[in-house]
CSV table of C-alpha atoms in Angstrom, one decimal:
chain,number,residue,atom,x,y,z
A,1,MET,CA,0.0,0.0,-0.1
A,2,ALA,CA,1.4,3.4,-0.9
A,3,SER,CA,2.2,5.8,1.9
A,4,LEU,CA,0.4,9.1,2.8
A,5,LYS,CA,3.3,11.1,1.4
A,6,GLU,CA,3.2,9.2,-2.0
A,7,LEU,CA,-0.5,9.5,-2.1
A,8,ARG,CA,-0.4,13.3,-1.4
A,9,ALA,CA,2.3,13.6,-4.3
A,10,ARG,CA,0.1,11.8,-6.7
A,11,ILE,CA,-2.9,13.7,-6.0
A,12,GLY,CA,-1.0,16.9,-6.3
A,13,SER,CA,0.3,15.9,-9.6
A,14,ILE,CA,-3.0,14.9,-11.0
A,15,LYS,CA,-4.5,18.2,-10.0
A,16,SER,CA,-1.6,20.0,-11.7
A,17,THR,CA,-2.5,18.1,-14.9
A,18,ARG,CA,-6.1,18.8,-14.5
A,19,LYS,CA,-5.4,22.6,-14.7
A,20,ILE,CA,-3.5,22.1,-17.8
A,21,THR,CA,-6.1,20.0,-19.6
A,22,SER,CA,-8.7,22.5,-18.5
A,23,ALA,CA,-6.7,25.4,-19.9
A,24,MET,CA,-6.2,23.5,-23.1
A,25,LYS,CA,-9.7,22.8,-23.3
A,26,MET,CA,-10.8,26.4,-23.2
A,27,VAL,CA,-8.3,27.6,-25.6
A,28,ALA,CA,-9.3,25.0,-28.1
A,29,ALA,CA,-12.8,26.0,-27.6
A,30,ALA,CA,-12.1,29.5,-28.3
A,31,LYS,CA,-10.2,28.6,-31.5
A,32,LEU,CA,-12.9,26.3,-32.7
A,33,ARG,CA,-15.5,29.0,-32.9
A,34,ARG,CA,-13.3,30.9,-35.4
A,35,ALA,CA,-12.2,27.7,-37.3
A,36,GLN,CA,-15.6,26.5,-37.6
A,37,ALA,CA,-16.8,29.6,-38.9
A,38,SER,CA,-14.0,29.8,-41.5
A,39,ALA,CA,-14.6,26.2,-42.6
A,40,GLU,CA,-18.4,26.7,-43.1
A,41,ALA,CA,-17.8,30.0,-45.0
A,42,ALA,CA,-15.4,28.2,-47.4
A,43,ARG,CA,-17.8,25.3,-48.3
A,44,PRO,CA,-20.3,27.3,-50.6
A,45,TYR,CA,-17.3,28.9,-52.5
A,46,ALA,CA,-15.7,25.5,-53.0
A,47,ALA,CA,-18.9,23.7,-54.0
A,48,ALA,CA,-19.7,26.4,-56.4
A,49,MET,CA,-16.3,26.0,-57.9
A,50,ARG,CA,-16.8,22.3,-58.4
A,51,ARG,CA,-20.2,22.9,-60.0
A,52,MET,CA,-19.1,25.5,-62.4
A,53,LEU,CA,-16.1,23.4,-63.6
A,54,GLY,CA,-18.2,20.4,-63.8
A,55,GLU,CA,-20.4,22.3,-66.3
A,56,LEU,CA,-17.5,23.6,-68.2
A,57,ALA,CA,-16.1,20.0,-68.3
A,58,VAL,CA,-19.4,18.8,-69.8
A,59,ALA,CA,-19.2,21.9,-72.4
A,60,VAL,CA,-15.8,20.9,-73.5
A,61,GLN,CA,-16.2,17.1,-73.3
A,62,GLY,CA,-14.9,15.3,-76.3
A,63,GLU,CA,-12.6,18.2,-77.6
A,64,GLY,CA,-8.8,17.9,-77.8
A,65,GLY,CA,-6.3,19.7,-75.6
A,66,VAL,CA,-8.3,19.3,-72.4
A,67,PRO,CA,-6.0,20.4,-69.6
A,68,ARG,CA,-4.5,17.5,-67.4
A,69,LEU,CA,-6.0,18.9,-64.1
A,70,LEU,CA,-9.4,18.2,-65.7
A,71,ALA,CA,-9.1,15.0,-67.7
A,72,GLY,CA,-5.9,13.7,-66.0
A,73,THR,CA,-3.0,12.1,-68.0
A,74,GLY,CA,-5.3,9.4,-69.5
A,75,GLN,CA,-3.7,6.7,-67.3
A,76,ASP,CA,-4.3,5.4,-63.9
A,77,LYS,CA,-1.0,4.1,-62.7
A,78,VAL,CA,0.7,6.5,-60.3
A,79,HIS,CA,-1.5,7.8,-57.5
A,80,LEU,CA,-0.6,10.7,-55.2
A,81,LEU,CA,-2.1,10.9,-51.8
A,82,VAL,CA,-2.0,14.0,-49.8
A,83,PRO,CA,-2.9,13.2,-46.0
A,84,LEU,CA,-3.7,16.4,-44.1
A,85,THR,CA,-2.9,16.2,-40.5
A,86,SER,CA,-2.1,18.6,-37.6
A,87,ASP,CA,1.4,19.6,-36.5
A,88,ARG,CA,0.7,18.7,-32.6
A,89,GLY,CA,-0.9,15.8,-31.0
A,90,LEU,CA,-3.0,15.6,-27.9
A,91,CYS,CA,-6.3,15.8,-30.0
A,92,GLY,CA,-7.5,12.0,-29.6
A,93,GLY,CA,-7.7,9.8,-32.6
A,94,PHE,CA,-8.0,12.9,-35.1
A,95,ASN,CA,-4.7,12.1,-36.8
A,96,SER,CA,-4.7,8.4,-36.5
A,97,ASN,CA,-8.0,8.3,-38.4
A,98,VAL,CA,-6.3,10.1,-41.4
A,99,HIS,CA,-3.4,7.6,-41.1
A,100,ARG,CA,-5.5,4.7,-41.0
A,101,LEU,CA,-7.6,5.7,-44.1
A,102,THR,CA,-4.3,6.7,-45.9
A,103,VAL,CA,-2.8,3.2,-45.2
A,104,GLN,CA,-5.7,1.3,-46.3
A,105,THR,CA,-5.8,3.4,-49.4
A,106,ILE,CA,-2.2,2.6,-50.2
A,107,ARG,CA,-2.6,-1.1,-49.5
A,108,ARG,CA,-5.6,-1.2,-52.0
A,109,LEU,CA,-3.9,0.6,-54.5
A,110,GLN,CA,-0.7,-1.4,-54.2
A,111,SER,CA,-2.8,-4.6,-54.4
A,112,GLU,CA,-4.2,-3.5,-57.7
A,113,GLY,CA,-0.6,-2.9,-59.0
A,114,LYS,CA,-0.7,0.8,-58.9
A,115,THR,CA,2.2,3.0,-57.8
A,116,VAL,CA,1.7,5.2,-54.9
A,117,ARG,CA,3.3,8.5,-53.9
A,118,LEU,CA,2.8,10.5,-50.6
A,119,LEU,CA,2.9,14.3,-50.0
A,120,PRO,CA,2.1,14.4,-46.2
A,121,VAL,CA,0.9,17.8,-44.8
A,122,GLY,CA,1.5,18.4,-41.0
A,123,ARG,CA,4.2,17.1,-38.8
A,124,ARG,CA,2.3,14.2,-37.5
A,125,ALA,CA,1.6,12.8,-41.0
A,126,MET,CA,5.2,13.2,-41.9
A,127,ASN,CA,6.5,11.5,-38.6
A,128,PHE,CA,4.0,8.6,-39.1
A,129,PHE,CA,4.6,7.9,-42.9
A,130,SER,CA,8.5,8.5,-43.0
A,131,ARG,CA,8.6,5.3,-40.5
A,132,ASP,CA,7.1,2.9,-42.9
A,133,TYR,CA,6.6,4.5,-46.1
A,134,ALA,CA,9.5,6.9,-46.5
A,135,ASP,CA,10.4,5.7,-50.0
A,136,LEU,CA,6.9,6.9,-51.1
A,137,ILE,CA,7.2,10.5,-49.9
A,138,VAL,CA,8.0,13.0,-52.6
A,139,ASP,CA,7.7,16.0,-50.6
A,140,HIS,CA,6.0,17.4,-47.3
A,141,VAL,CA,4.6,20.5,-45.7
A,142,SER,CA,4.7,21.3,-42.0
A,143,GLY,CA,3.6,24.4,-39.9
A,144,VAL,CA,0.2,24.7,-41.1
A,145,SER,CA,-1.5,24.7,-37.8
A,146,GLY,CA,-2.3,28.0,-36.3
A,147,LYS,CA,-4.8,30.6,-35.5
A,148,GLU,CA,-5.4,31.3,-39.3
A,149,ILE,CA,-4.2,29.3,-42.2
A,150,PRO,CA,-3.2,31.7,-45.0
A,151,PHE,CA,-4.3,31.0,-48.7
A,152,SER,CA,-0.5,31.0,-49.6
A,153,VAL,CA,-0.2,27.6,-48.0
A,154,ALA,CA,-3.0,26.1,-50.3
A,155,SER,CA,-1.5,28.0,-53.2
A,156,ASP,CA,1.9,26.5,-52.7
A,157,LEU,CA,0.7,23.1,-52.4
A,158,GLY,CA,-1.5,23.4,-55.4
A,159,GLU,CA,1.5,24.5,-57.5
A,160,LYS,CA,3.5,21.4,-56.3
A,161,ILE,CA,0.6,19.2,-57.3
A,162,ASN,CA,0.1,20.9,-60.5
A,163,ALA,CA,3.8,20.6,-61.3
A,164,LEU,CA,3.6,16.7,-60.8
A,165,VAL,CA,0.6,16.2,-63.0
A,166,GLU,CA,1.8,18.4,-65.7
A,167,ALA,CA,5.2,16.7,-65.6
A,168,GLY,CA,3.2,13.4,-66.0
A,169,GLU,CA,4.8,12.0,-62.8
A,170,VAL,CA,1.3,11.7,-61.2
A,171,ASP,CA,-1.8,10.3,-63.0
A,172,VAL,CA,-4.5,10.7,-59.9
A,173,CYS,CA,-4.3,12.9,-56.9
A,174,ALA,CA,-6.6,12.8,-53.7
A,175,LEU,CA,-6.8,14.4,-50.4
A,176,VAL,CA,-7.2,12.5,-47.3
A,177,PHE,CA,-8.5,14.6,-44.4
A,178,ASN,CA,-11.0,14.8,-41.6
A,179,LYS,CA,-14.2,16.5,-42.6
A,180,PHE,CA,-15.6,18.6,-39.7
A,181,HIS,CA,-19.2,17.6,-38.5
A,182,ASN,CA,-19.1,18.8,-35.0
A,183,ALA,CA,-17.0,19.1,-32.2
A,184,MET,CA,-17.1,15.4,-31.4
A,185,THR,CA,-17.4,14.0,-34.9
A,186,GLN,CA,-14.8,14.4,-37.6
A,187,VAL,CA,-15.4,12.1,-40.8
A,188,PRO,CA,-12.3,10.7,-42.4
A,189,THR,CA,-12.8,11.8,-46.2
A,190,SER,CA,-11.0,10.9,-49.4
A,191,GLN,CA,-11.5,13.5,-52.2
A,192,GLN,CA,-10.2,13.1,-55.7
A,193,LEU,CA,-8.7,16.3,-57.1
A,194,VAL,CA,-7.2,15.0,-60.3
A,195,PRO,CA,-8.8,14.1,-62.7
A,196,MET,CA,-12.0,15.9,-61.5
A,197,LEU,CA,-14.9,13.5,-60.6
A,198,MET,CA,-17.9,14.6,-62.6
A,199,GLU,CA,-20.2,13.0,-60.1
A,200,GLU,CA,-19.1,15.3,-57.5
A,201,GLN,CA,-20.5,18.1,-59.4
A,202,GLY,CA,-23.6,16.1,-60.4
A,203,ALA,CA,-23.0,16.8,-64.0
A,204,GLY,CA,-23.0,13.2,-64.9
A,205,ASP,CA,-26.7,12.7,-64.4
A,206,VAL,CA,-27.6,15.9,-66.2
A,207,PRO,CA,-29.0,15.9,-69.8
A,208,ALA,CA,-27.0,17.5,-72.5
A,209,ASP,CA,-29.7,19.9,-73.3
A,210,ASN,CA,-30.0,21.0,-69.8
A,211,VAL,CA,-26.3,21.8,-69.2
A,212,ALA,CA,-25.4,25.5,-69.2
A,213,GLN,CA,-24.0,26.9,-72.4
A,214,TYR,CA,-21.0,29.0,-72.2
A,215,GLU,CA,-19.1,31.4,-74.6
A,216,PHE,CA,-15.4,31.5,-74.1
A,217,GLU,CA,-13.5,34.5,-74.5
A,218,PRO,CA,-10.7,34.4,-75.4
A,219,ASP,CA,-11.0,30.6,-75.7
A,220,GLU,CA,-11.6,27.5,-73.7
A,221,ALA,CA,-7.9,26.5,-73.3
A,222,THR,CA,-7.1,29.9,-71.7
A,223,ILE,CA,-10.1,30.0,-69.6
A,224,LEU,CA,-9.6,26.5,-68.1
A,225,ALA,CA,-5.9,27.0,-67.8
A,226,MET,CA,-6.6,29.9,-65.3
A,227,LEU,CA,-9.6,28.3,-63.5
A,228,LEU,CA,-8.4,24.8,-63.0
A,229,PRO,CA,-5.2,25.8,-61.0
A,230,ARG,CA,-7.3,28.1,-58.9
A,231,ASN,CA,-10.0,25.5,-58.2
A,232,LEU,CA,-7.1,23.3,-57.2
A,233,GLN,CA,-6.1,25.6,-54.7
A,234,VAL,CA,-9.6,26.5,-53.3
A,235,GLN,CA,-10.2,22.8,-52.8
A,236,ILE,CA,-7.0,22.3,-50.9
A,237,TYR,CA,-7.7,25.4,-48.8
A,238,ALA,CA,-11.3,24.2,-47.8
A,239,ALA,CA,-9.7,20.8,-46.8
A,240,LEU,CA,-7.1,22.8,-44.8
A,241,LEU,CA,-9.9,24.8,-43.0
A,242,GLU,CA,-11.9,21.7,-42.4
A,243,THR,CA,-8.9,19.9,-40.7
A,244,ALA,CA,-8.1,23.0,-38.7
A,245,ALA,CA,-11.7,23.1,-37.4
A,246,GLY,CA,-11.7,19.4,-36.9
A,247,GLU,CA,-8.4,19.5,-35.0
A,248,ASN,CA,-9.6,22.1,-32.5
A,249,GLY,CA,-12.8,20.1,-32.0
A,250,ALA,CA,-11.2,17.0,-31.4
A,251,ARG,CA,-8.5,18.6,-29.0
A,252,MET,CA,-11.4,20.3,-27.1
A,253,THR,CA,-13.2,17.0,-26.7
A,254,ALA,CA,-9.9,15.2,-25.8
A,255,MET,CA,-9.1,17.7,-23.1
A,256,ASP,CA,-12.5,17.7,-21.7
A,257,ASN,CA,-12.2,13.7,-21.3
A,258,ALA,CA,-8.8,14.2,-20.0
A,259,THR,CA,-10.1,16.6,-17.4
A,260,ARG,CA,-13.0,14.5,-16.4
A,261,ASN,CA,-10.6,11.5,-15.9
A,262,ALA,CA,-8.4,13.5,-13.7
A,263,GLY,CA,-11.3,14.4,-11.4
A,264,ARG,CA,-12.2,11.0,-11.0
A,265,SER,CA,-8.7,9.9,-10.4
A,266,ILE,CA,-8.4,12.7,-7.7
A,267,ASP,CA,-11.7,11.5,-6.1
A,268,SER,CA,-10.6,7.9,-6.0
A,269,LEU,CA,-7.2,8.6,-4.5
A,270,THR,CA,-8.6,11.0,-2.0
A,271,GLN,CA,-10.9,8.1,-0.9
A,272,VAL,CA,-7.7,5.8,-0.8
A,273,TYR,CA,-5.8,8.6,1.2
A,274,ASN,CA,-8.6,9.0,3.7
A,275,ARG,CA,-8.8,5.4,4.3
A,276,THR,CA,-5.1,4.9,4.7
A,277,ARG,CA,-4.9,7.9,7.1
A,278,GLN,CA,-7.8,6.5,9.1
A,279,THR,CA,-6.2,3.1,9.2
A,280,ASN,CA,-2.8,4.6,10.5
A,281,ILE,CA,-4.9,6.6,13.2
A,282,THR,CA,-6.7,3.6,14.2
A,283,ASN,CA,-3.6,1.4,14.4
A,284,GLU,CA,-1.7,4.3,16.4
A,285,LEU,CA,-4.8,4.3,18.8
A,286,ILE,CA,-4.7,0.6,19.4
A,287,GLU,CA,-0.8,1.0,20.1
A,288,ILE,CA,-1.4,3.5,22.6
A,289,ILE,CA,-4.3,1.7,24.4
A,290,SER,CA,-2.3,-1.6,24.3
A,291,GLY,CA,0.8,0.1,25.9
A,292,ALA,CA,-1.5,1.8,28.6
A,293,GLN,CA,-3.0,-1.4,29.5
A,294,ALA,CA,0.4,-3.2,29.6
A,295,VAL,CA,1.7,-0.5,32.0
């Protein structure tokens, strides 16, 4: 049985931990409100970009010279996966869910004879995949966590992906991230970026006579060359905002659970401490009474 001194030290240590987890919970809650608002504000714009380019894709379907960001390279051999995680931990299973979905995708693609490349975003993703899949990593991005995510991060990442696609080094590109649902729920999601999935825009089910007609000025190739890289950056930025909101929500939930668990541990150890102290007092009284009777 632990001594009273050891029990007091353990209770004091857990109380200090509870103060830290409680403070981290409040900080995450404050960041969550701002991150959630940013993620929700970006969704309509990203959806509108996908819908508009989906209609443009139908309009130019079958024509030659379609950009690779829209139609791909025409092959399905090399897949680039871009897992988005946080730079820090202490957020429950937030990062491990992305890791798990990415590993499942890697194994599925490799079993089909496909070549897989990785471009991890976030220190947690880089640390995880550098252990077992270091030979698949072509590049990485860190330092994306913070109060605000600048659009330049998505712009730089989009340029890297675009360069790989245009060089013919990548046939298919997909993001793997946690889509924010609420503070307790983040859904692991895989979103294909290159080539664009027509089903996402719903254009595949729209009759040809109901599709919007566009007149291009100066021409289709120039317009798409401008819009497609921008759309790639917008989709990446929206996913980064979803990741930031999910990270803060997961951290707030994890710290709330840790604070509750610390409180229960303190209550349990306090009961043990009181029982041990009462036992020691009782033993001392018995010794005093026994000594007095012997005298």
